[in-house]
Tab-separated table of C-alpha atoms in Angstrom:
chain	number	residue	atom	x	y	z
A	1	UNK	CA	-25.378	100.122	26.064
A	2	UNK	CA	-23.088	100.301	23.020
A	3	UNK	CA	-20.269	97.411	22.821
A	4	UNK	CA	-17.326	98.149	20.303
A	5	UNK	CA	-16.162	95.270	18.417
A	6	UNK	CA	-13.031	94.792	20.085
A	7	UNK	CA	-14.494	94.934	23.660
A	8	UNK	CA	-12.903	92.052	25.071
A	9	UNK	CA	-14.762	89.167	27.477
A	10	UNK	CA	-12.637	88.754	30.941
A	11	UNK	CA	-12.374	85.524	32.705
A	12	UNK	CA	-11.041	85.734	35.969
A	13	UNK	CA	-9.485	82.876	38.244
A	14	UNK	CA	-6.371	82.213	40.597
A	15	UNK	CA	-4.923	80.249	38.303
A	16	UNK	CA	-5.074	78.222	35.505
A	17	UNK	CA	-8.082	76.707	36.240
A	18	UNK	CA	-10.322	79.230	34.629
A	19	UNK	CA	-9.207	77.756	30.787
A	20	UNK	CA	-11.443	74.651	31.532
A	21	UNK	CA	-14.635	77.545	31.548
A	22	UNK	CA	-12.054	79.618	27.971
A	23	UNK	CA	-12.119	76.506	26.217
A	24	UNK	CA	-15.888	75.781	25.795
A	25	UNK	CA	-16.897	79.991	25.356
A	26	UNK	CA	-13.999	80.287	22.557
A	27	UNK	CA	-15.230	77.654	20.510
A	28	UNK	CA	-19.221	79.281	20.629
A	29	UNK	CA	-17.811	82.653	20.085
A	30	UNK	CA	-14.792	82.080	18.028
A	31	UNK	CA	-13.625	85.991	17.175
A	32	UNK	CA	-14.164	87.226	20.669
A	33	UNK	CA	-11.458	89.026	22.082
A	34	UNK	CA	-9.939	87.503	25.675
A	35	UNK	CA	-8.127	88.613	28.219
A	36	UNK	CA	-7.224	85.912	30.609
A	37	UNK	CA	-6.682	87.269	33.801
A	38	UNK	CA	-4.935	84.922	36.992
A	39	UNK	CA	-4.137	86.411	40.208
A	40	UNK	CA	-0.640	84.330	40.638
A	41	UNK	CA	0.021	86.872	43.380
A	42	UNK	CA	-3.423	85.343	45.518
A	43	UNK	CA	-3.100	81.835	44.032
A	44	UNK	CA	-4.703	79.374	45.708
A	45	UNK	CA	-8.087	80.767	46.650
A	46	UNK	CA	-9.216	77.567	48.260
A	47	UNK	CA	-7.254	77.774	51.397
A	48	UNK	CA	-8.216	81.405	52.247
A	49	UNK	CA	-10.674	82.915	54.324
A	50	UNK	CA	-14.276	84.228	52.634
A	51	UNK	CA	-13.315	86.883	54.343
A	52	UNK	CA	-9.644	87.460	52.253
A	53	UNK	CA	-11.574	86.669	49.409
A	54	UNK	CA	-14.743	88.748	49.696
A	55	UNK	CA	-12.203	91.790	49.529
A	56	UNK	CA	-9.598	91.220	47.170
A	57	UNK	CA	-11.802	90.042	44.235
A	58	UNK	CA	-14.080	92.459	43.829
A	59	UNK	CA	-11.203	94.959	43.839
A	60	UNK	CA	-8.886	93.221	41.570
A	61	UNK	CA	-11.918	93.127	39.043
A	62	UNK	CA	-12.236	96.403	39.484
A	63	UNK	CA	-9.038	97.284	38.222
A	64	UNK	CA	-9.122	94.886	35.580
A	65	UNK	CA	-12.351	96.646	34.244
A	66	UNK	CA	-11.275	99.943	34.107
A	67	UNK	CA	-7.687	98.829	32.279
A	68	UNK	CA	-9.348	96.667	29.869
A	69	UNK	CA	-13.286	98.108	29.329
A	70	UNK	CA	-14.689	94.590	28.918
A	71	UNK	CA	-18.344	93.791	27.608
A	72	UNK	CA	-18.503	91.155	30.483
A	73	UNK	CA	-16.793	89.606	33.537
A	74	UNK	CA	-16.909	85.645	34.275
A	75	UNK	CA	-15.524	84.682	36.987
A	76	UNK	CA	-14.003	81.103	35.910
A	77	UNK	CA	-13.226	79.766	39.505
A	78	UNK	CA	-16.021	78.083	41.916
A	79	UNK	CA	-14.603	79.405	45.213
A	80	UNK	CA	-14.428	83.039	44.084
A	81	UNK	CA	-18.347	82.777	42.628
A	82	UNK	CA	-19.646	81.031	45.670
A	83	UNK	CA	-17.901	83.858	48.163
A	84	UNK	CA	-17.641	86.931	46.156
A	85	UNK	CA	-19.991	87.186	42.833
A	86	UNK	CA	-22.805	89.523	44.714
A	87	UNK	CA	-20.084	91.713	46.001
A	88	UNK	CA	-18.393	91.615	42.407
A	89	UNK	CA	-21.840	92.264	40.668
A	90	UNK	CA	-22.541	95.345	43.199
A	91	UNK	CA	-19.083	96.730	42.406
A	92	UNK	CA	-19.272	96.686	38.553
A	93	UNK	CA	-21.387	98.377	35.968
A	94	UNK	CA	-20.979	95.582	33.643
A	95	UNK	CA	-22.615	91.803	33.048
A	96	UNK	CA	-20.877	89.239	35.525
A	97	UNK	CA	-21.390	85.570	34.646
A	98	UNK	CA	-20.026	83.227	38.065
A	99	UNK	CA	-19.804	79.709	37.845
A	100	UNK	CA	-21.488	77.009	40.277
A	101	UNK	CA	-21.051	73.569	40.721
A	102	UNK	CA	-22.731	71.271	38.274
A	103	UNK	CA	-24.877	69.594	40.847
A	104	UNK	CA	-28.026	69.771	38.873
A	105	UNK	CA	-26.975	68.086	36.283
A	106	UNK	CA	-24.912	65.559	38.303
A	107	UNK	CA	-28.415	64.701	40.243
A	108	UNK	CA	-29.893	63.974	36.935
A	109	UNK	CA	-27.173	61.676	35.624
A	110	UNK	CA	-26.711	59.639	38.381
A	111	UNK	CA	-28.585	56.261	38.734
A	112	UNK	CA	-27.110	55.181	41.558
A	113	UNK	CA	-28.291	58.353	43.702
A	114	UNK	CA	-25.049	58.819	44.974
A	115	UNK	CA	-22.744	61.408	43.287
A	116	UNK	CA	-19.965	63.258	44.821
A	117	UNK	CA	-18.697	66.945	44.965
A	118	UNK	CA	-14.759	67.880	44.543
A	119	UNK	CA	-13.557	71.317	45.092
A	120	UNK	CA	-11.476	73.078	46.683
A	121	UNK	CA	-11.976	73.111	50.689
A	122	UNK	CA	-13.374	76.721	50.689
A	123	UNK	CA	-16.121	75.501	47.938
A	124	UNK	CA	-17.300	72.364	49.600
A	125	UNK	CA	-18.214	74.222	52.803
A	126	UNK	CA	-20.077	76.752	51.552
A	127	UNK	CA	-23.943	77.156	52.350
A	128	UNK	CA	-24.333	77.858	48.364
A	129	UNK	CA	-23.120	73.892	48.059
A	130	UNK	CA	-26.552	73.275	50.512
A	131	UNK	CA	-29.101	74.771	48.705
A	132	UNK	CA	-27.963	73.360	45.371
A	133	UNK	CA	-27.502	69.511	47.062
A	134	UNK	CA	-30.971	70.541	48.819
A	135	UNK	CA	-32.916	71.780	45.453
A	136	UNK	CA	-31.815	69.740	43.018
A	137	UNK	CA	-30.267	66.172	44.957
A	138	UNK	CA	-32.968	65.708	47.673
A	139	UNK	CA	-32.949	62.071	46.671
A	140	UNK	CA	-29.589	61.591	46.304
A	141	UNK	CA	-26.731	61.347	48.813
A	142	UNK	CA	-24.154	63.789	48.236
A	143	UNK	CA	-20.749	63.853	49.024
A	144	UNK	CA	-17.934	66.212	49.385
A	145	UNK	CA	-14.676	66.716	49.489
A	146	UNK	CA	-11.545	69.494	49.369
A	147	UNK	CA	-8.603	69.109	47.504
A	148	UNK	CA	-5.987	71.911	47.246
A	149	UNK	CA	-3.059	68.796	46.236
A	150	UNK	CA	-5.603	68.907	42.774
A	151	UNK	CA	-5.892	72.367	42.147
A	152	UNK	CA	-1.529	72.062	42.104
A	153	UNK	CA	-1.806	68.676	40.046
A	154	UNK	CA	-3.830	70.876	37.126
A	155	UNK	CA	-0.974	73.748	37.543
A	156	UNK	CA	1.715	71.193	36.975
A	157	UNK	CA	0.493	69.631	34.062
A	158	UNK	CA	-0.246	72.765	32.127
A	159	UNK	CA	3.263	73.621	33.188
A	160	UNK	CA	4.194	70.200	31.459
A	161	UNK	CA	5.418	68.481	34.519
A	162	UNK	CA	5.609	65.109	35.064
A	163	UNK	CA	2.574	64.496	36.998
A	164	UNK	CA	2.661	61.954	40.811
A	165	UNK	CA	-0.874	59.737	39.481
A	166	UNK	CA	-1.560	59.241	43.513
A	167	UNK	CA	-2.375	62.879	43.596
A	168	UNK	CA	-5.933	61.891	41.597
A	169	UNK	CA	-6.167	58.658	43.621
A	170	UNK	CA	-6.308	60.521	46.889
A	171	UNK	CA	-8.691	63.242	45.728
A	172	UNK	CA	-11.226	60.197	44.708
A	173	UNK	CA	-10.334	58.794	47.796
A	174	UNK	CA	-11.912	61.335	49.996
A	175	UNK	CA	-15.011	60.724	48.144
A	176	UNK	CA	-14.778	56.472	47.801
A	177	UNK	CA	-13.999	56.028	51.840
A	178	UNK	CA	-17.042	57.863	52.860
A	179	UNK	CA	-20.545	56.076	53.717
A	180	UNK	CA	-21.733	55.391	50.365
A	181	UNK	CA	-18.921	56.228	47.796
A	182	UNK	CA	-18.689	52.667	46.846
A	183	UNK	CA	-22.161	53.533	45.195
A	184	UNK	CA	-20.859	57.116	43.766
A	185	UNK	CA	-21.059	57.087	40.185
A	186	UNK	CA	-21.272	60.861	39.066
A	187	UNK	CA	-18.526	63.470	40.606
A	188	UNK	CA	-19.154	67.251	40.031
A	189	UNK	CA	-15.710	69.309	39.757
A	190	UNK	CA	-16.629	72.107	41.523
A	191	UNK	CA	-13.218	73.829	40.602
A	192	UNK	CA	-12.691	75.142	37.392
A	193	UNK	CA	-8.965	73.714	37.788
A	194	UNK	CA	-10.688	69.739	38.105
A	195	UNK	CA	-11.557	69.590	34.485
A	196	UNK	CA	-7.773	69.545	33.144
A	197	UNK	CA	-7.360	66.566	34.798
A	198	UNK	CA	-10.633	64.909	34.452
A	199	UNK	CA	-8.278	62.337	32.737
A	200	UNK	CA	-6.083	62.063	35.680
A	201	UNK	CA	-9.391	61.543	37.902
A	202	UNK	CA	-11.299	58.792	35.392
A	203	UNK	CA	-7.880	56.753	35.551
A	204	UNK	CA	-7.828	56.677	39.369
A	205	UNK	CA	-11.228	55.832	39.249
A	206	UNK	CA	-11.645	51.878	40.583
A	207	UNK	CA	-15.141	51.463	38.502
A	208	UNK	CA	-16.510	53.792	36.124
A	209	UNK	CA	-17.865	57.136	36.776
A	210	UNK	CA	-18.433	60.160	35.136
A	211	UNK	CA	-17.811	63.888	35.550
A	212	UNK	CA	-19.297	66.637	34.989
A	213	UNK	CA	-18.601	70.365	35.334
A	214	UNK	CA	-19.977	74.116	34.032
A	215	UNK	CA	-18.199	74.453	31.110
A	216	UNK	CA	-20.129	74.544	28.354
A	217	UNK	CA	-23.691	76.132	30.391
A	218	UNK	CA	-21.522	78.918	30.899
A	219	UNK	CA	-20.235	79.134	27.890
A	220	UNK	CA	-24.179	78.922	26.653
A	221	UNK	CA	-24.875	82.068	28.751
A	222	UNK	CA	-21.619	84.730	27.719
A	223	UNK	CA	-23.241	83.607	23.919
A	224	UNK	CA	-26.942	84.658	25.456
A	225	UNK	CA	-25.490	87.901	27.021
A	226	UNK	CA	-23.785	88.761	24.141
A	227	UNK	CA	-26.071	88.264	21.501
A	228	UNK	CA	-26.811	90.975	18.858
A	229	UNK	CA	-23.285	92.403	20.082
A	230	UNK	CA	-20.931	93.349	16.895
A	231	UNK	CA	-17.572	91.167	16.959
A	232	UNK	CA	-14.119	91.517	14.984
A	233	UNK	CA	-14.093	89.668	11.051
A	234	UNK	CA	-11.477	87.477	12.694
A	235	UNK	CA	-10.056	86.042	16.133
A	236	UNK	CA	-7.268	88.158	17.476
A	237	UNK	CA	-4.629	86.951	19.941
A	238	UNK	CA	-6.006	87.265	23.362
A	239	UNK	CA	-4.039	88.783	26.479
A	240	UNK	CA	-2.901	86.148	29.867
A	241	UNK	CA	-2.405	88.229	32.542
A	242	UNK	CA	-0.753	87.510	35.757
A	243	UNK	CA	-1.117	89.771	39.058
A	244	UNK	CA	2.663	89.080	40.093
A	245	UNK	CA	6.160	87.852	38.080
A	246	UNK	CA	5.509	84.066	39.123
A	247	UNK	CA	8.381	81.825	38.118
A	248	UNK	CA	6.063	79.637	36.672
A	249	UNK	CA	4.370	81.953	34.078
A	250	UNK	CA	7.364	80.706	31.357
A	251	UNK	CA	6.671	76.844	31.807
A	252	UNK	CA	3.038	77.982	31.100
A	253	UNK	CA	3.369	79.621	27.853
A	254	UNK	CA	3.101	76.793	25.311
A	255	UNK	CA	-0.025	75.617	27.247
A	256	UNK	CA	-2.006	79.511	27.016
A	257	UNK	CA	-1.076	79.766	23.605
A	258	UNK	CA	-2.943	76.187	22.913
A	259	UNK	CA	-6.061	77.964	24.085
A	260	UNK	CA	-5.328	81.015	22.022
A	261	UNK	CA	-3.472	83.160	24.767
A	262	UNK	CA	0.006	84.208	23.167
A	263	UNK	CA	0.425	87.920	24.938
A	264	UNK	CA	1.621	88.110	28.667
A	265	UNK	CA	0.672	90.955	30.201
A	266	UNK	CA	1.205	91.633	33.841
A	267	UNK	CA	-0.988	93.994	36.282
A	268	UNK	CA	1.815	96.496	37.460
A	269	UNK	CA	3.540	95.893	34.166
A	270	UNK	CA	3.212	94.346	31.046
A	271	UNK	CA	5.044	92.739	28.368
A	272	UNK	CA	4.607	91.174	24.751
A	273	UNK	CA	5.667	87.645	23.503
């Protein structure tokens, strides 16, 4: 298949959340053109149904591929991979990259054998979560829990909003009360939105611990997909779009144009900055 240069990569998530996954593929693949896309108008995905889900992403990608005519789809948010990325790949004609907890890597870190999951509530339960605990943490004991207050904690602060520090405490919490958490010493943010305030999390922490997430494997596979494919001489400003006119999109804009996002576009209509 022939790729033009200014084929852009699309990251899809909810929210914000999907910049944590940006961040890491930007700096591999520095002239790349981006479009951003967050469905505001679905935001969050972690208290809906699989069923809610199943539908509407594969045909909100859908229309995001034909307006845009990317070279590849990731889909930067845990609960939408873990619920929707075969019926995404079956819809679209194009590579799709999902994201997945970073359990593996989480199993081999910890030396305590204890390591806990954080997501969203719709993440945690799924039978995906199993097999990857099962395959990889055998040994270990794993631990889970659902946070939507977090997902809304990493929305505020990219908003620049003064930000409640019990949100992070509680999140830990549901980890740290359970049989075993004093032992946890690894945590896995299995939501793309978790690694914007991995700073929030370490403070809260009451010993040390670390985190880990998919970040920069993902970013490692869009640069496999893509190699050999021609790029622009130069990075161009890349495209945030929003599925509805949230009233939060304007506290957002210093934070997208930090990771190289400075146009706002919208899905029914668009507009420049």
């Amino acid at each position: 298949m022939t790729v033009a240069p200014d084929a852009p990569i699309l990251f899809f998530d909810s929210g914000v959340g999907g910049l944590s996954i940006l961040a890491p593929a930007r700096a591999a693949l520095p002239n790349a053109p981006v479009v951003y896309a967050a469905d505001s108008a679905g935001f969050p995905y972690g208290t809906k149904s699989e069923a809610e889900i199943a539908a509407r992403v594969p045909a909100l990608l859908g229309r995001l591929v034909e307006r845009y005519r990317p070279r590849l789809a990731v889909i930067a948010c845990n609960t939408a991979s873990t619920i929707a990325l075969p019926h995404v790949r079956a819809a679209l004609d194009i590579p799709v990259v999902g994201t997945v907890p970073a359990i593996k890597p989480a199993a081999l870190l910890s030396k305590s054998r204890v390591f806990g999951v954080l997501g969203t509530n719709a993440t945690v339960r799924q039978p995906y979560v199993d097999r990857l605990a099962a395959e990889h943490g055998a040994d270990c004991t794993v631990l889970r829990h659902g946070s939507a207050a977090l997902v809304q904690l990493a929305e505020a602060k990219l908003r620049g909003e003064t930000l409640d520090p019990a949100i992070a405490r509680d999140a830990l919490a549901g980890l740290l009360d359970q049989p075993g958490g004093d032992r946890m010493d690894m945590v896995v943010l299995a939501c793309t939105h978790f690694p914007l305030v991995e700073q929030e999390l370490a403070a809260a922490a009451p010993h040390p611990m670390g985190f880990v997430h998919g970040g920069e494997g993902i970013a490692r596979r869009i640069a496999f997909l893509t190699d050999g494919q021609p790029w622009p001489d130069a990075p161009s400003p890349g495209i945030a779009l929003f599925t509805s006119m949230d009233a939060h999109i304007e506290a957002l804009t210093p934070a997208l144009a930090s990771f190289g996002l400075t146009r706002i576009e919208f899905l029914q209509q668009s507009r420049r900055r």
